[in-house]
């Protein structure tokens, strides 16, 4: 394991996010992973943060609201099949950690898992959250990204730890 400073991750985050990252959280009894393709590094309130958007309809939304911590696991090798699976199946219906090439591992600081197969991990504590406002969206973005009106809640997580495991 090798620690890395959050400000050294911007190129990796921008290069990899379109392919999808694993967003992991839990509430002490159950854990879930899902895929995010939006969000990223931020500097706000004098802190290095990671912004994650989660729709209310997602199982992760409930778990994240109950716990207030999350991890981001970034694969630096091909995990297209695992990303496709985790991005299309709900954690309400299936334990994504069992038999799908996505292995739950212990994080360094927070009480939610990381994805063992990924090489880079970011651990965060939610410091603020805000619901997107339909009236504040430009019409093109609303039509393209929210045709059903299912807007995201934006979670700002202070980065507590960043590290490579491989």
mmCIF file of C-alpha atoms in Angstrom:
data_model
loop_
_atom_site.group_PDB
_atom_site.id
_atom_site.type_symbol
_atom_site.label_atom_id
_atom_site.label_comp_id
_atom_site.label_asym_id
_atom_site.label_seq_id
_atom_site.Cartn_x
_atom_site.Cartn_y
_atom_site.Cartn_z
ATOM 1 C CA UNK A 1 0.000 0.000 0.000
ATOM 2 C CA UNK A 2 1.299 3.446 -0.922
ATOM 3 C CA UNK A 3 -0.251 6.722 0.241
ATOM 4 C CA UNK A 4 -0.725 9.436 -2.370
ATOM 5 C CA UNK A 5 -1.743 13.083 -2.054
ATOM 6 C CA UNK A 6 -5.199 13.915 -3.401
ATOM 7 C CA UNK A 7 -3.846 16.806 -5.466
ATOM 8 C CA UNK A 8 -1.740 14.290 -7.434
ATOM 9 C CA UNK A 9 -4.844 12.459 -8.694
ATOM 10 C CA UNK A 10 -6.459 14.980 -11.037
ATOM 11 C CA UNK A 11 -5.103 13.506 -14.294
ATOM 12 C CA UNK A 12 -6.078 9.959 -13.289
ATOM 13 C CA UNK A 13 -9.558 11.039 -12.186
ATOM 14 C CA UNK A 14 -10.223 12.971 -15.390
ATOM 15 C CA UNK A 15 -8.809 10.183 -17.578
ATOM 16 C CA UNK A 16 -10.701 7.359 -15.847
ATOM 17 C CA UNK A 17 -14.064 8.737 -14.684
ATOM 18 C CA UNK A 18 -15.798 8.396 -18.052
ATOM 19 C CA UNK A 19 -15.108 4.641 -17.863
ATOM 20 C CA UNK A 20 -16.648 4.497 -14.397
ATOM 21 C CA UNK A 21 -15.509 4.342 -10.786
ATOM 22 C CA UNK A 22 -16.869 2.215 -7.975
ATOM 23 C CA UNK A 23 -18.665 4.233 -5.291
ATOM 24 C CA UNK A 24 -18.905 2.149 -2.117
ATOM 25 C CA UNK A 25 -20.843 2.753 1.091
ATOM 26 C CA UNK A 26 -22.744 0.927 3.780
ATOM 27 C CA UNK A 27 -24.685 1.349 6.985
ATOM 28 C CA UNK A 28 -23.022 -1.153 9.311
ATOM 29 C CA UNK A 29 -25.285 -4.050 8.327
ATOM 30 C CA UNK A 30 -25.099 -3.959 4.568
ATOM 31 C CA UNK A 31 -22.694 -2.577 1.986
ATOM 32 C CA UNK A 32 -23.152 -1.677 -1.648
ATOM 33 C CA UNK A 33 -21.126 -0.625 -4.626
ATOM 34 C CA UNK A 34 -22.378 1.268 -7.652
ATOM 35 C CA UNK A 35 -20.804 2.986 -10.625
ATOM 36 C CA UNK A 36 -20.382 6.720 -11.043
ATOM 37 C CA UNK A 37 -19.259 8.400 -14.235
ATOM 38 C CA UNK A 38 -19.675 11.964 -12.978
ATOM 39 C CA UNK A 39 -18.192 13.902 -10.100
ATOM 40 C CA UNK A 40 -14.599 14.309 -9.125
ATOM 41 C CA UNK A 41 -12.026 16.194 -7.142
ATOM 42 C CA UNK A 42 -12.949 19.521 -5.581
ATOM 43 C CA UNK A 43 -11.439 22.051 -3.205
ATOM 44 C CA UNK A 44 -14.095 23.622 -1.008
ATOM 45 C CA UNK A 45 -14.251 25.052 2.508
ATOM 46 C CA UNK A 46 -10.454 24.819 2.625
ATOM 47 C CA UNK A 47 -10.546 21.034 2.188
ATOM 48 C CA UNK A 48 -9.693 18.548 -0.532
ATOM 49 C CA UNK A 49 -12.933 16.784 -1.415
ATOM 50 C CA UNK A 50 -14.532 14.343 -3.815
ATOM 51 C CA UNK A 51 -17.994 15.120 -5.215
ATOM 52 C CA UNK A 52 -20.316 12.187 -5.909
ATOM 53 C CA UNK A 53 -23.778 12.465 -7.474
ATOM 54 C CA UNK A 54 -26.341 9.848 -6.399
ATOM 55 C CA UNK A 55 -29.979 9.641 -7.462
ATOM 56 C CA UNK A 56 -32.621 9.118 -4.782
ATOM 57 C CA UNK A 57 -33.781 5.963 -6.571
ATOM 58 C CA UNK A 58 -30.428 4.233 -5.954
ATOM 59 C CA UNK A 59 -29.872 1.801 -3.089
ATOM 60 C CA UNK A 60 -26.602 3.620 -2.327
ATOM 61 C CA UNK A 61 -28.582 6.820 -1.595
ATOM 62 C CA UNK A 62 -30.219 5.250 1.463
ATOM 63 C CA UNK A 63 -26.975 3.712 2.731
ATOM 64 C CA UNK A 64 -24.954 6.888 2.221
ATOM 65 C CA UNK A 65 -27.524 8.968 4.087
ATOM 66 C CA UNK A 66 -27.449 6.518 6.996
ATOM 67 C CA UNK A 67 -23.645 6.356 7.243
ATOM 68 C CA UNK A 68 -22.109 9.542 5.882
ATOM 69 C CA UNK A 69 -18.936 7.856 4.616
ATOM 70 C CA UNK A 70 -17.956 6.509 1.207
ATOM 71 C CA UNK A 71 -14.999 5.216 -0.726
ATOM 72 C CA UNK A 72 -14.109 5.553 -4.372
ATOM 73 C CA UNK A 73 -12.272 2.612 -5.951
ATOM 74 C CA UNK A 74 -10.650 3.362 -9.287
ATOM 75 C CA UNK A 75 -9.585 0.507 -11.565
ATOM 76 C CA UNK A 76 -6.450 1.180 -13.558
ATOM 77 C CA UNK A 77 -6.917 -1.951 -15.654
ATOM 78 C CA UNK A 78 -9.850 -3.339 -17.645
ATOM 79 C CA UNK A 79 -12.869 -4.016 -15.425
ATOM 80 C CA UNK A 80 -15.533 -3.309 -18.064
ATOM 81 C CA UNK A 81 -17.602 -6.392 -17.237
ATOM 82 C CA UNK A 82 -17.614 -5.691 -13.499
ATOM 83 C CA UNK A 83 -18.414 -2.021 -14.109
ATOM 84 C CA UNK A 84 -21.256 -2.953 -16.442
ATOM 85 C CA UNK A 85 -22.656 -5.396 -13.881
ATOM 86 C CA UNK A 86 -22.371 -3.011 -10.916
ATOM 87 C CA UNK A 87 -23.882 -0.198 -12.962
ATOM 88 C CA UNK A 88 -26.957 -2.086 -14.156
ATOM 89 C CA UNK A 89 -28.002 -4.254 -11.190
ATOM 90 C CA UNK A 90 -29.381 -2.824 -7.951
ATOM 91 C CA UNK A 91 -27.856 -3.745 -4.613
ATOM 92 C CA UNK A 92 -31.417 -4.112 -3.335
ATOM 93 C CA UNK A 93 -31.786 -7.192 -5.540
ATOM 94 C CA UNK A 94 -28.301 -8.730 -5.620
ATOM 95 C CA UNK A 95 -25.238 -8.806 -3.378
ATOM 96 C CA UNK A 96 -22.738 -7.383 -5.843
ATOM 97 C CA UNK A 97 -19.857 -8.568 -3.666
ATOM 98 C CA UNK A 98 -20.646 -12.242 -4.209
ATOM 99 C CA UNK A 99 -19.404 -14.025 -7.340
ATOM 100 C CA UNK A 100 -19.222 -11.116 -9.774
ATOM 101 C CA UNK A 101 -15.507 -10.291 -9.779
ATOM 102 C CA UNK A 102 -15.999 -7.474 -7.268
ATOM 103 C CA UNK A 103 -14.409 -8.337 -3.922
ATOM 104 C CA UNK A 104 -15.088 -6.366 -0.769
ATOM 105 C CA UNK A 105 -11.969 -5.357 1.178
ATOM 106 C CA UNK A 106 -11.475 -3.261 4.292
ATOM 107 C CA UNK A 107 -10.726 0.437 3.927
ATOM 108 C CA UNK A 108 -7.942 2.060 5.963
ATOM 109 C CA UNK A 109 -9.996 4.618 7.897
ATOM 110 C CA UNK A 110 -13.722 4.556 7.153
ATOM 111 C CA UNK A 111 -16.186 1.791 7.980
ATOM 112 C CA UNK A 112 -17.216 1.032 4.398
ATOM 113 C CA UNK A 113 -15.412 -1.253 1.951
ATOM 114 C CA UNK A 114 -13.177 -0.722 -1.041
ATOM 115 C CA UNK A 115 -13.102 -2.883 -4.173
ATOM 116 C CA UNK A 116 -10.074 -5.149 -3.788
ATOM 117 C CA UNK A 117 -9.489 -5.533 -7.540
ATOM 118 C CA UNK A 118 -8.982 -1.779 -7.999
ATOM 119 C CA UNK A 119 -5.592 -0.179 -7.657
ATOM 120 C CA UNK A 120 -6.498 3.305 -6.375
ATOM 121 C CA UNK A 121 -8.792 4.196 -3.468
ATOM 122 C CA UNK A 122 -10.125 7.404 -1.927
ATOM 123 C CA UNK A 123 -11.837 7.426 1.476
ATOM 124 C CA UNK A 124 -14.251 10.247 2.301
ATOM 125 C CA UNK A 125 -16.520 11.679 4.973
ATOM 126 C CA UNK A 126 -19.600 13.577 3.764
ATOM 127 C CA UNK A 127 -19.306 17.219 4.820
ATOM 128 C CA UNK A 128 -22.215 18.608 2.808
ATOM 129 C CA UNK A 129 -24.929 17.584 0.423
ATOM 130 C CA UNK A 130 -27.304 19.415 -1.855
ATOM 131 C CA UNK A 131 -30.154 18.383 -4.094
ATOM 132 C CA UNK A 132 -29.938 19.522 -7.680
ATOM 133 C CA UNK A 133 -32.674 21.983 -8.577
ATOM 134 C CA UNK A 134 -34.579 21.431 -11.791
ATOM 135 C CA UNK A 135 -35.062 25.159 -12.282
ATOM 136 C CA UNK A 136 -31.293 25.706 -12.039
ATOM 137 C CA UNK A 137 -30.420 23.268 -14.848
ATOM 138 C CA UNK A 138 -29.855 24.450 -18.368
ATOM 139 C CA UNK A 139 -32.533 23.026 -20.662
ATOM 140 C CA UNK A 140 -30.091 20.983 -22.783
ATOM 141 C CA UNK A 141 -28.671 19.219 -19.694
ATOM 142 C CA UNK A 142 -32.169 18.624 -18.308
ATOM 143 C CA UNK A 143 -33.338 17.067 -21.575
ATOM 144 C CA UNK A 144 -30.202 14.952 -22.069
ATOM 145 C CA UNK A 145 -29.496 13.771 -18.525
ATOM 146 C CA UNK A 146 -32.830 14.023 -16.696
ATOM 147 C CA UNK A 147 -35.694 13.250 -19.086
ATOM 148 C CA UNK A 148 -37.600 11.600 -16.205
ATOM 149 C CA UNK A 149 -36.736 14.350 -13.728
ATOM 150 C CA UNK A 150 -34.761 12.019 -11.430
ATOM 151 C CA UNK A 151 -32.149 14.553 -10.332
ATOM 152 C CA UNK A 152 -29.054 13.749 -8.285
ATOM 153 C CA UNK A 153 -28.152 14.660 -4.750
ATOM 154 C CA UNK A 154 -24.579 15.926 -4.711
ATOM 155 C CA UNK A 155 -22.483 14.642 -1.812
ATOM 156 C CA UNK A 156 -19.281 16.498 -0.982
ATOM 157 C CA UNK A 157 -16.892 14.181 0.824
ATOM 158 C CA UNK A 158 -13.758 15.406 2.547
ATOM 159 C CA UNK A 159 -10.881 13.200 1.441
ATOM 160 C CA UNK A 160 -9.482 11.400 4.480
ATOM 161 C CA UNK A 161 -7.085 9.067 2.692
ATOM 162 C CA UNK A 162 -5.859 8.235 -0.825
ATOM 163 C CA UNK A 163 -3.730 5.224 -1.637
ATOM 164 C CA UNK A 164 -2.656 2.645 -4.167
ATOM 165 C CA UNK A 165 -2.999 -0.985 -3.164
ATOM 166 C CA UNK A 166 -1.225 -2.507 -6.189
#
